Amino acid sequence: MEDLEERGVHFGSIRDPIDTSTPQGTFSLQVLGAIAQLERALIAERSKAGIKAAKARGKLPGNPGLRERRPEAIKAVSQAREKRYLDDLIVSAQTWLPVVRQLRPQHSWDNVVRVLNRRGHDWTVERLRRAVHRLVREKLAENELLGRSPRRAPEDL
C-alpha cells in the first residue's frame, strides 16, 4: 500500500465506505487488514491444535482418501485445484489479456511476454501460452490469439 501511496494511487471501494485518499479511509483499511491477519493466525492455531489432538488419539492428519490413494479423492482434489486455477486466471486476466489481444498473433509469444513483464507482470512464454489456451478452451478468449505469428525476415548478412 505504501508503494502505491508514494505514487499517488489511492484505493476506493465501491461496496464499502473505504477511500484511502482520506486518513479515515486509510485507518479503516488498516483495521480490516489487522482483522484479516488475526483471523489467519486463529485459523492456523486451531488447525495445529486439531492436528495435535488427532495425533493424541492415534489419527493421522490430512485427507485419508488421499493417503489411501482413492481415485474419487484424488479426482476431487484435482478438480478443486483446476477450479481454483481457472478462477484465479479469470480474475487476473483483466490485467494482461488486453495486451495479449492487442499483440497476438502479429507478435511472437516472446515479445508479448517481454511487454507484459515490463509492465510489472511475471510471465514465462510457457505459462502465458498455457493461460491463453485455457481461456480459449473456456471460450473466454478468442481462438485467433493462438495463431502462428509471422516469421521474422532473415537478417541480411
JSON list of C-alpha atoms in Angstrom, two decimals:
[
{"chain": "A", "resi": 1, "resn": "MET", "atom": "CA", "xyz": [0.00, 0.00, 0.00]},
{"chain": "A", "resi": 2, "resn": "GLU", "atom": "CA", "xyz": [2.82, 2.39, 0.84]},
{"chain": "A", "resi": 3, "resn": "ASP", "atom": "CA", "xyz": [4.33, 1.93, -2.62]},
{"chain": "A", "resi": 4, "resn": "LEU", "atom": "CA", "xyz": [1.00, 2.86, -4.20]},
{"chain": "A", "resi": 5, "resn": "GLU", "atom": "CA", "xyz": [0.57, 5.85, -1.91]},
{"chain": "A", "resi": 6, "resn": "GLU", "atom": "CA", "xyz": [4.03, 7.11, -2.86]},
{"chain": "A", "resi": 7, "resn": "ARG", "atom": "CA", "xyz": [2.90, 7.01, -6.49]},
{"chain": "A", "resi": 8, "resn": "GLY", "atom": "CA", "xyz": [-0.24, 8.98, -5.64]},
{"chain": "A", "resi": 9, "resn": "VAL", "atom": "CA", "xyz": [-2.55, 5.99, -6.11]},
{"chain": "A", "resi": 10, "resn": "HIS", "atom": "CA", "xyz": [-5.45, 5.57, -3.69]},
{"chain": "A", "resi": 11, "resn": "PHE", "atom": "CA", "xyz": [-7.88, 2.73, -3.11]},
{"chain": "A", "resi": 12, "resn": "GLY", "atom": "CA", "xyz": [-11.61, 3.37, -3.17]},
{"chain": "A", "resi": 13, "resn": "SER", "atom": "CA", "xyz": [-14.15, 0.62, -2.59]},
{"chain": "A", "resi": 14, "resn": "ILE", "atom": "CA", "xyz": [-17.44, 0.69, -4.45]},
{"chain": "A", "resi": 15, "resn": "ARG", "atom": "CA", "xyz": [-19.27, -1.51, -1.94]},
{"chain": "A", "resi": 16, "resn": "ASP", "atom": "CA", "xyz": [-17.64, -0.35, 1.30]},
{"chain": "A", "resi": 17, "resn": "PRO", "atom": "CA", "xyz": [-17.02, 3.14, 2.69]},
{"chain": "A", "resi": 18, "resn": "ILE", "atom": "CA", "xyz": [-13.25, 2.92, 2.25]},
{"chain": "A", "resi": 19, "resn": "ASP", "atom": "CA", "xyz": [-11.25, 5.56, 0.41]},
{"chain": "A", "resi": 20, "resn": "THR", "atom": "CA", "xyz": [-7.54, 5.72, 1.17]},
{"chain": "A", "resi": 21, "resn": "SER", "atom": "CA", "xyz": [-7.28, 9.30, -0.03]},
{"chain": "A", "resi": 22, "resn": "THR", "atom": "CA", "xyz": [-8.56, 10.23, 3.45]},
{"chain": "A", "resi": 23, "resn": "PRO", "atom": "CA", "xyz": [-6.98, 9.43, 6.83]},
{"chain": "A", "resi": 24, "resn": "GLN", "atom": "CA", "xyz": [-10.20, 7.71, 7.96]},
{"chain": "A", "resi": 25, "resn": "GLY", "atom": "CA", "xyz": [-10.22, 5.50, 4.87]},
{"chain": "A", "resi": 26, "resn": "THR", "atom": "CA", "xyz": [-6.58, 4.53, 5.36]},
{"chain": "A", "resi": 27, "resn": "PHE", "atom": "CA", "xyz": [-7.29, 3.71, 9.01]},
{"chain": "A", "resi": 28, "resn": "SER", "atom": "CA", "xyz": [-10.34, 1.60, 8.06]},
{"chain": "A", "resi": 29, "resn": "LEU", "atom": "CA", "xyz": [-8.28, -0.39, 5.56]},
{"chain": "A", "resi": 30, "resn": "GLN", "atom": "CA", "xyz": [-5.51, -0.93, 8.14]},
{"chain": "A", "resi": 31, "resn": "VAL", "atom": "CA", "xyz": [-8.06, -2.16, 10.71]},
{"chain": "A", "resi": 32, "resn": "LEU", "atom": "CA", "xyz": [-9.55, -4.58, 8.17]},
{"chain": "A", "resi": 33, "resn": "GLY", "atom": "CA", "xyz": [-6.04, -5.82, 7.35]},
{"chain": "A", "resi": 34, "resn": "ALA", "atom": "CA", "xyz": [-5.30, -6.38, 11.05]},
{"chain": "A", "resi": 35, "resn": "ILE", "atom": "CA", "xyz": [-8.56, -8.30, 11.47]},
{"chain": "A", "resi": 36, "resn": "ALA", "atom": "CA", "xyz": [-7.72, -10.48, 8.46]},
{"chain": "A", "resi": 37, "resn": "GLN", "atom": "CA", "xyz": [-4.26, -11.15, 9.90]},
{"chain": "A", "resi": 38, "resn": "LEU", "atom": "CA", "xyz": [-5.79, -12.11, 13.26]},
{"chain": "A", "resi": 39, "resn": "GLU", "atom": "CA", "xyz": [-8.26, -14.42, 11.54]},
{"chain": "A", "resi": 40, "resn": "ARG", "atom": "CA", "xyz": [-5.44, -16.19, 9.65]},
{"chain": "A", "resi": 41, "resn": "ALA", "atom": "CA", "xyz": [-3.48, -16.62, 12.89]},
{"chain": "A", "resi": 42, "resn": "LEU", "atom": "CA", "xyz": [-6.53, -18.05, 14.70]},
{"chain": "A", "resi": 43, "resn": "ILE", "atom": "CA", "xyz": [-7.23, -20.49, 11.87]},
{"chain": "A", "resi": 44, "resn": "ALA", "atom": "CA", "xyz": [-3.59, -21.65, 11.93]},
{"chain": "A", "resi": 45, "resn": "GLU", "atom": "CA", "xyz": [-3.75, -22.03, 15.72]},
{"chain": "A", "resi": 46, "resn": "ARG", "atom": "CA", "xyz": [-6.96, -24.10, 15.56]},
{"chain": "A", "resi": 47, "resn": "SER", "atom": "CA", "xyz": [-5.55, -26.25, 12.76]},
{"chain": "A", "resi": 48, "resn": "LYS", "atom": "CA", "xyz": [-2.40, -27.01, 14.74]},
{"chain": "A", "resi": 49, "resn": "ALA", "atom": "CA", "xyz": [-4.46, -27.82, 17.84]},
{"chain": "A", "resi": 50, "resn": "GLY", "atom": "CA", "xyz": [-6.71, -30.13, 15.81]},
{"chain": "A", "resi": 51, "resn": "ILE", "atom": "CA", "xyz": [-3.74, -31.98, 14.32]},
{"chain": "A", "resi": 52, "resn": "LYS", "atom": "CA", "xyz": [-2.17, -32.33, 17.77]},
{"chain": "A", "resi": 53, "resn": "ALA", "atom": "CA", "xyz": [-5.44, -33.69, 19.21]},
{"chain": "A", "resi": 54, "resn": "ALA", "atom": "CA", "xyz": [-5.84, -36.12, 16.31]},
{"chain": "A", "resi": 55, "resn": "LYS", "atom": "CA", "xyz": [-2.29, -37.39, 16.78]},
{"chain": "A", "resi": 56, "resn": "ALA", "atom": "CA", "xyz": [-3.00, -37.88, 20.50]},
{"chain": "A", "resi": 57, "resn": "ARG", "atom": "CA", "xyz": [-5.96, -40.09, 19.50]},
{"chain": "A", "resi": 58, "resn": "GLY", "atom": "CA", "xyz": [-3.72, -42.04, 17.12]},
{"chain": "A", "resi": 59, "resn": "LYS", "atom": "CA", "xyz": [-5.11, -40.45, 13.96]},
{"chain": "A", "resi": 60, "resn": "LEU", "atom": "CA", "xyz": [-3.02, -39.19, 11.07]},
{"chain": "A", "resi": 61, "resn": "PRO", "atom": "CA", "xyz": [-3.53, -35.63, 9.85]},
{"chain": "A", "resi": 62, "resn": "GLY", "atom": "CA", "xyz": [-4.70, -34.94, 6.33]},
{"chain": "A", "resi": 63, "resn": "ASN", "atom": "CA", "xyz": [-7.15, -36.43, 3.91]},
{"chain": "A", "resi": 64, "resn": "PRO", "atom": "CA", "xyz": [-7.48, -40.20, 4.46]},
{"chain": "A", "resi": 65, "resn": "GLY", "atom": "CA", "xyz": [-8.75, -40.65, 0.91]},
{"chain": "A", "resi": 66, "resn": "LEU", "atom": "CA", "xyz": [-5.56, -39.16, -0.49]},
{"chain": "A", "resi": 67, "resn": "ARG", "atom": "CA", "xyz": [-3.35, -41.18, 1.85]},
{"chain": "A", "resi": 68, "resn": "GLU", "atom": "CA", "xyz": [-5.11, -44.33, 0.65]},
{"chain": "A", "resi": 69, "resn": "ARG", "atom": "CA", "xyz": [-4.90, -43.12, -2.95]},
{"chain": "A", "resi": 70, "resn": "ARG", "atom": "CA", "xyz": [-8.65, -43.44, -3.52]},
{"chain": "A", "resi": 71, "resn": "PRO", "atom": "CA", "xyz": [-9.44, -42.37, -7.10]},
{"chain": "A", "resi": 72, "resn": "GLU", "atom": "CA", "xyz": [-12.51, -40.34, -6.08]},
{"chain": "A", "resi": 73, "resn": "ALA", "atom": "CA", "xyz": [-10.49, -38.36, -3.51]},
{"chain": "A", "resi": 74, "resn": "ILE", "atom": "CA", "xyz": [-7.68, -37.72, -5.97]},
{"chain": "A", "resi": 75, "resn": "LYS", "atom": "CA", "xyz": [-10.21, -36.63, -8.60]},
{"chain": "A", "resi": 76, "resn": "ALA", "atom": "CA", "xyz": [-11.97, -34.28, -6.16]},
{"chain": "A", "resi": 77, "resn": "VAL", "atom": "CA", "xyz": [-8.69, -32.60, -5.16]},
{"chain": "A", "resi": 78, "resn": "SER", "atom": "CA", "xyz": [-7.64, -32.32, -8.80]},
{"chain": "A", "resi": 79, "resn": "GLN", "atom": "CA", "xyz": [-10.96, -30.74, -9.78]},
{"chain": "A", "resi": 80, "resn": "ALA", "atom": "CA", "xyz": [-10.77, -28.28, -6.89]},
{"chain": "A", "resi": 81, "resn": "ARG", "atom": "CA", "xyz": [-7.23, -27.34, -7.92]},
{"chain": "A", "resi": 82, "resn": "GLU", "atom": "CA", "xyz": [-8.33, -26.83, -11.55]},
{"chain": "A", "resi": 83, "resn": "LYS", "atom": "CA", "xyz": [-11.28, -24.67, -10.47]},
{"chain": "A", "resi": 84, "resn": "ARG", "atom": "CA", "xyz": [-9.05, -22.51, -8.27]},
{"chain": "A", "resi": 85, "resn": "TYR", "atom": "CA", "xyz": [-6.56, -22.12, -11.16]},
{"chain": "A", "resi": 86, "resn": "LEU", "atom": "CA", "xyz": [-9.33, -21.07, -13.56]},
{"chain": "A", "resi": 87, "resn": "ASP", "atom": "CA", "xyz": [-10.90, -18.68, -11.04]},
{"chain": "A", "resi": 88, "resn": "ASP", "atom": "CA", "xyz": [-7.53, -17.03, -10.37]},
{"chain": "A", "resi": 89, "resn": "LEU", "atom": "CA", "xyz": [-6.83, -16.88, -14.10]},
{"chain": "A", "resi": 90, "resn": "ILE", "atom": "CA", "xyz": [-10.14, -15.17, -14.84]},
{"chain": "A", "resi": 91, "resn": "VAL", "atom": "CA", "xyz": [-9.58, -12.59, -12.11]},
{"chain": "A", "resi": 92, "resn": "SER", "atom": "CA", "xyz": [-6.04, -11.81, -13.25]},
{"chain": "A", "resi": 93, "resn": "ALA", "atom": "CA", "xyz": [-6.90, -11.78, -16.98]},
{"chain": "A", "resi": 94, "resn": "GLN", "atom": "CA", "xyz": [-8.21, -8.24, -16.80]},
{"chain": "A", "resi": 95, "resn": "THR", "atom": "CA", "xyz": [-4.65, -7.04, -16.20]},
{"chain": "A", "resi": 96, "resn": "TRP", "atom": "CA", "xyz": [-2.89, -8.94, -19.01]},
{"chain": "A", "resi": 97, "resn": "LEU", "atom": "CA", "xyz": [-5.40, -10.24, -21.57]},
{"chain": "A", "resi": 98, "resn": "PRO", "atom": "CA", "xyz": [-5.94, -6.82, -23.23]},
{"chain": "A", "resi": 99, "resn": "VAL", "atom": "CA", "xyz": [-2.21, -6.69, -24.02]},
{"chain": "A", "resi": 100, "resn": "VAL", "atom": "CA", "xyz": [-2.31, -10.22, -25.44]},
{"chain": "A", "resi": 101, "resn": "ARG", "atom": "CA", "xyz": [-5.33, -9.29, -27.56]},
{"chain": "A", "resi": 102, "resn": "GLN", "atom": "CA", "xyz": [-3.51, -6.22, -28.84]},
{"chain": "A", "resi": 103, "resn": "LEU", "atom": "CA", "xyz": [-0.29, -8.05, -29.76]},
{"chain": "A", "resi": 104, "resn": "ARG", "atom": "CA", "xyz": [-1.25, -11.61, -30.75]},
{"chain": "A", "resi": 105, "resn": "PRO", "atom": "CA", "xyz": [-0.86, -13.21, -33.23]},
{"chain": "A", "resi": 106, "resn": "GLN", "atom": "CA", "xyz": [1.04, -10.42, -35.02]},
{"chain": "A", "resi": 107, "resn": "HIS", "atom": "CA", "xyz": [3.85, -10.66, -32.44]},
{"chain": "A", "resi": 108, "resn": "SER", "atom": "CA", "xyz": [5.66, -13.67, -31.02]},
{"chain": "A", "resi": 109, "resn": "TRP", "atom": "CA", "xyz": [4.93, -15.01, -27.55]},
{"chain": "A", "resi": 110, "resn": "ASP", "atom": "CA", "xyz": [8.44, -13.88, -26.54]},
{"chain": "A", "resi": 111, "resn": "ASN", "atom": "CA", "xyz": [7.61, -10.29, -27.45]},
{"chain": "A", "resi": 112, "resn": "VAL", "atom": "CA", "xyz": [4.25, -10.40, -25.66]},
{"chain": "A", "resi": 113, "resn": "VAL", "atom": "CA", "xyz": [5.93, -11.74, -22.51]},
{"chain": "A", "resi": 114, "resn": "ARG", "atom": "CA", "xyz": [8.58, -9.03, -22.74]},
{"chain": "A", "resi": 115, "resn": "VAL", "atom": "CA", "xyz": [5.90, -6.31, -22.92]},
{"chain": "A", "resi": 116, "resn": "LEU", "atom": "CA", "xyz": [3.87, -7.78, -20.05]},
{"chain": "A", "resi": 117, "resn": "ASN", "atom": "CA", "xyz": [6.92, -8.20, -17.82]},
{"chain": "A", "resi": 118, "resn": "ARG", "atom": "CA", "xyz": [7.99, -4.60, -18.48]},
{"chain": "A", "resi": 119, "resn": "ARG", "atom": "CA", "xyz": [4.57, -3.62, -17.15]},
{"chain": "A", "resi": 120, "resn": "GLY", "atom": "CA", "xyz": [5.19, -5.43, -13.88]},
{"chain": "A", "resi": 121, "resn": "HIS", "atom": "CA", "xyz": [3.96, -8.94, -14.61]},
{"chain": "A", "resi": 122, "resn": "ASP", "atom": "CA", "xyz": [6.00, -12.10, -14.10]},
{"chain": "A", "resi": 123, "resn": "TRP", "atom": "CA", "xyz": [5.26, -14.35, -17.09]},
{"chain": "A", "resi": 124, "resn": "THR", "atom": "CA", "xyz": [7.19, -17.00, -18.94]},
{"chain": "A", "resi": 125, "resn": "VAL", "atom": "CA", "xyz": [6.27, -17.92, -22.50]},
{"chain": "A", "resi": 126, "resn": "GLU", "atom": "CA", "xyz": [5.06, -21.36, -21.42]},
{"chain": "A", "resi": 127, "resn": "ARG", "atom": "CA", "xyz": [2.87, -20.06, -18.59]},
{"chain": "A", "resi": 128, "resn": "LEU", "atom": "CA", "xyz": [1.31, -17.35, -20.75]},
{"chain": "A", "resi": 129, "resn": "ARG", "atom": "CA", "xyz": [0.59, -19.75, -23.62]},
{"chain": "A", "resi": 130, "resn": "ARG", "atom": "CA", "xyz": [-0.96, -22.23, -21.20]},
{"chain": "A", "resi": 131, "resn": "ALA", "atom": "CA", "xyz": [-3.11, -19.48, -19.66]},
{"chain": "A", "resi": 132, "resn": "VAL", "atom": "CA", "xyz": [-4.35, -18.23, -23.04]},
{"chain": "A", "resi": 133, "resn": "HIS", "atom": "CA", "xyz": [-5.02, -21.81, -24.19]},
{"chain": "A", "resi": 134, "resn": "ARG", "atom": "CA", "xyz": [-7.13, -22.34, -21.09]},
{"chain": "A", "resi": 135, "resn": "LEU", "atom": "CA", "xyz": [-9.14, -19.15, -21.61]},
{"chain": "A", "resi": 136, "resn": "VAL", "atom": "CA", "xyz": [-9.73, -20.10, -25.25]},
{"chain": "A", "resi": 137, "resn": "ARG", "atom": "CA", "xyz": [-10.85, -23.58, -24.20]},
{"chain": "A", "resi": 138, "resn": "GLU", "atom": "CA", "xyz": [-13.29, -21.99, -21.74]},
{"chain": "A", "resi": 139, "resn": "LYS", "atom": "CA", "xyz": [-14.49, -19.63, -24.52]},
{"chain": "A", "resi": 140, "resn": "LEU", "atom": "CA", "xyz": [-13.29, -16.60, -22.56]},
{"chain": "A", "resi": 141, "resn": "ALA", "atom": "CA", "xyz": [-10.74, -15.58, -25.20]},
{"chain": "A", "resi": 142, "resn": "GLU", "atom": "CA", "xyz": [-10.58, -15.71, -28.98]},
{"chain": "A", "resi": 143, "resn": "ASN", "atom": "CA", "xyz": [-9.02, -18.68, -30.78]},
{"chain": "A", "resi": 144, "resn": "GLU", "atom": "CA", "xyz": [-7.12, -16.27, -33.06]},
{"chain": "A", "resi": 145, "resn": "LEU", "atom": "CA", "xyz": [-4.81, -15.42, -30.16]},
{"chain": "A", "resi": 146, "resn": "LEU", "atom": "CA", "xyz": [-3.28, -18.86, -30.56]},
{"chain": "A", "resi": 147, "resn": "GLY", "atom": "CA", "xyz": [-2.46, -18.38, -34.26]},
{"chain": "A", "resi": 148, "resn": "ARG", "atom": "CA", "xyz": [1.09, -18.51, -35.52]},
{"chain": "A", "resi": 149, "resn": "SER", "atom": "CA", "xyz": [2.94, -15.23, -35.56]},
{"chain": "A", "resi": 150, "resn": "PRO", "atom": "CA", "xyz": [4.53, -14.24, -38.88]},
{"chain": "A", "resi": 151, "resn": "ARG", "atom": "CA", "xyz": [8.06, -15.42, -39.44]},
{"chain": "A", "resi": 152, "resn": "ARG", "atom": "CA", "xyz": [10.70, -12.81, -38.95]},
{"chain": "A", "resi": 153, "resn": "ALA", "atom": "CA", "xyz": [12.51, -11.85, -42.12]},
{"chain": "A", "resi": 154, "resn": "PRO", "atom": "CA", "xyz": [16.04, -13.27, -42.20]},
{"chain": "A", "resi": 155, "resn": "GLU", "atom": "CA", "xyz": [18.54, -10.58, -41.42]},
{"chain": "A", "resi": 156, "resn": "ASP", "atom": "CA", "xyz": [20.91, -9.62, -44.21]},
{"chain": "A", "resi": 157, "resn": "LEU", "atom": "CA", "xyz": [24.47, -10.71, -43.56]}
]
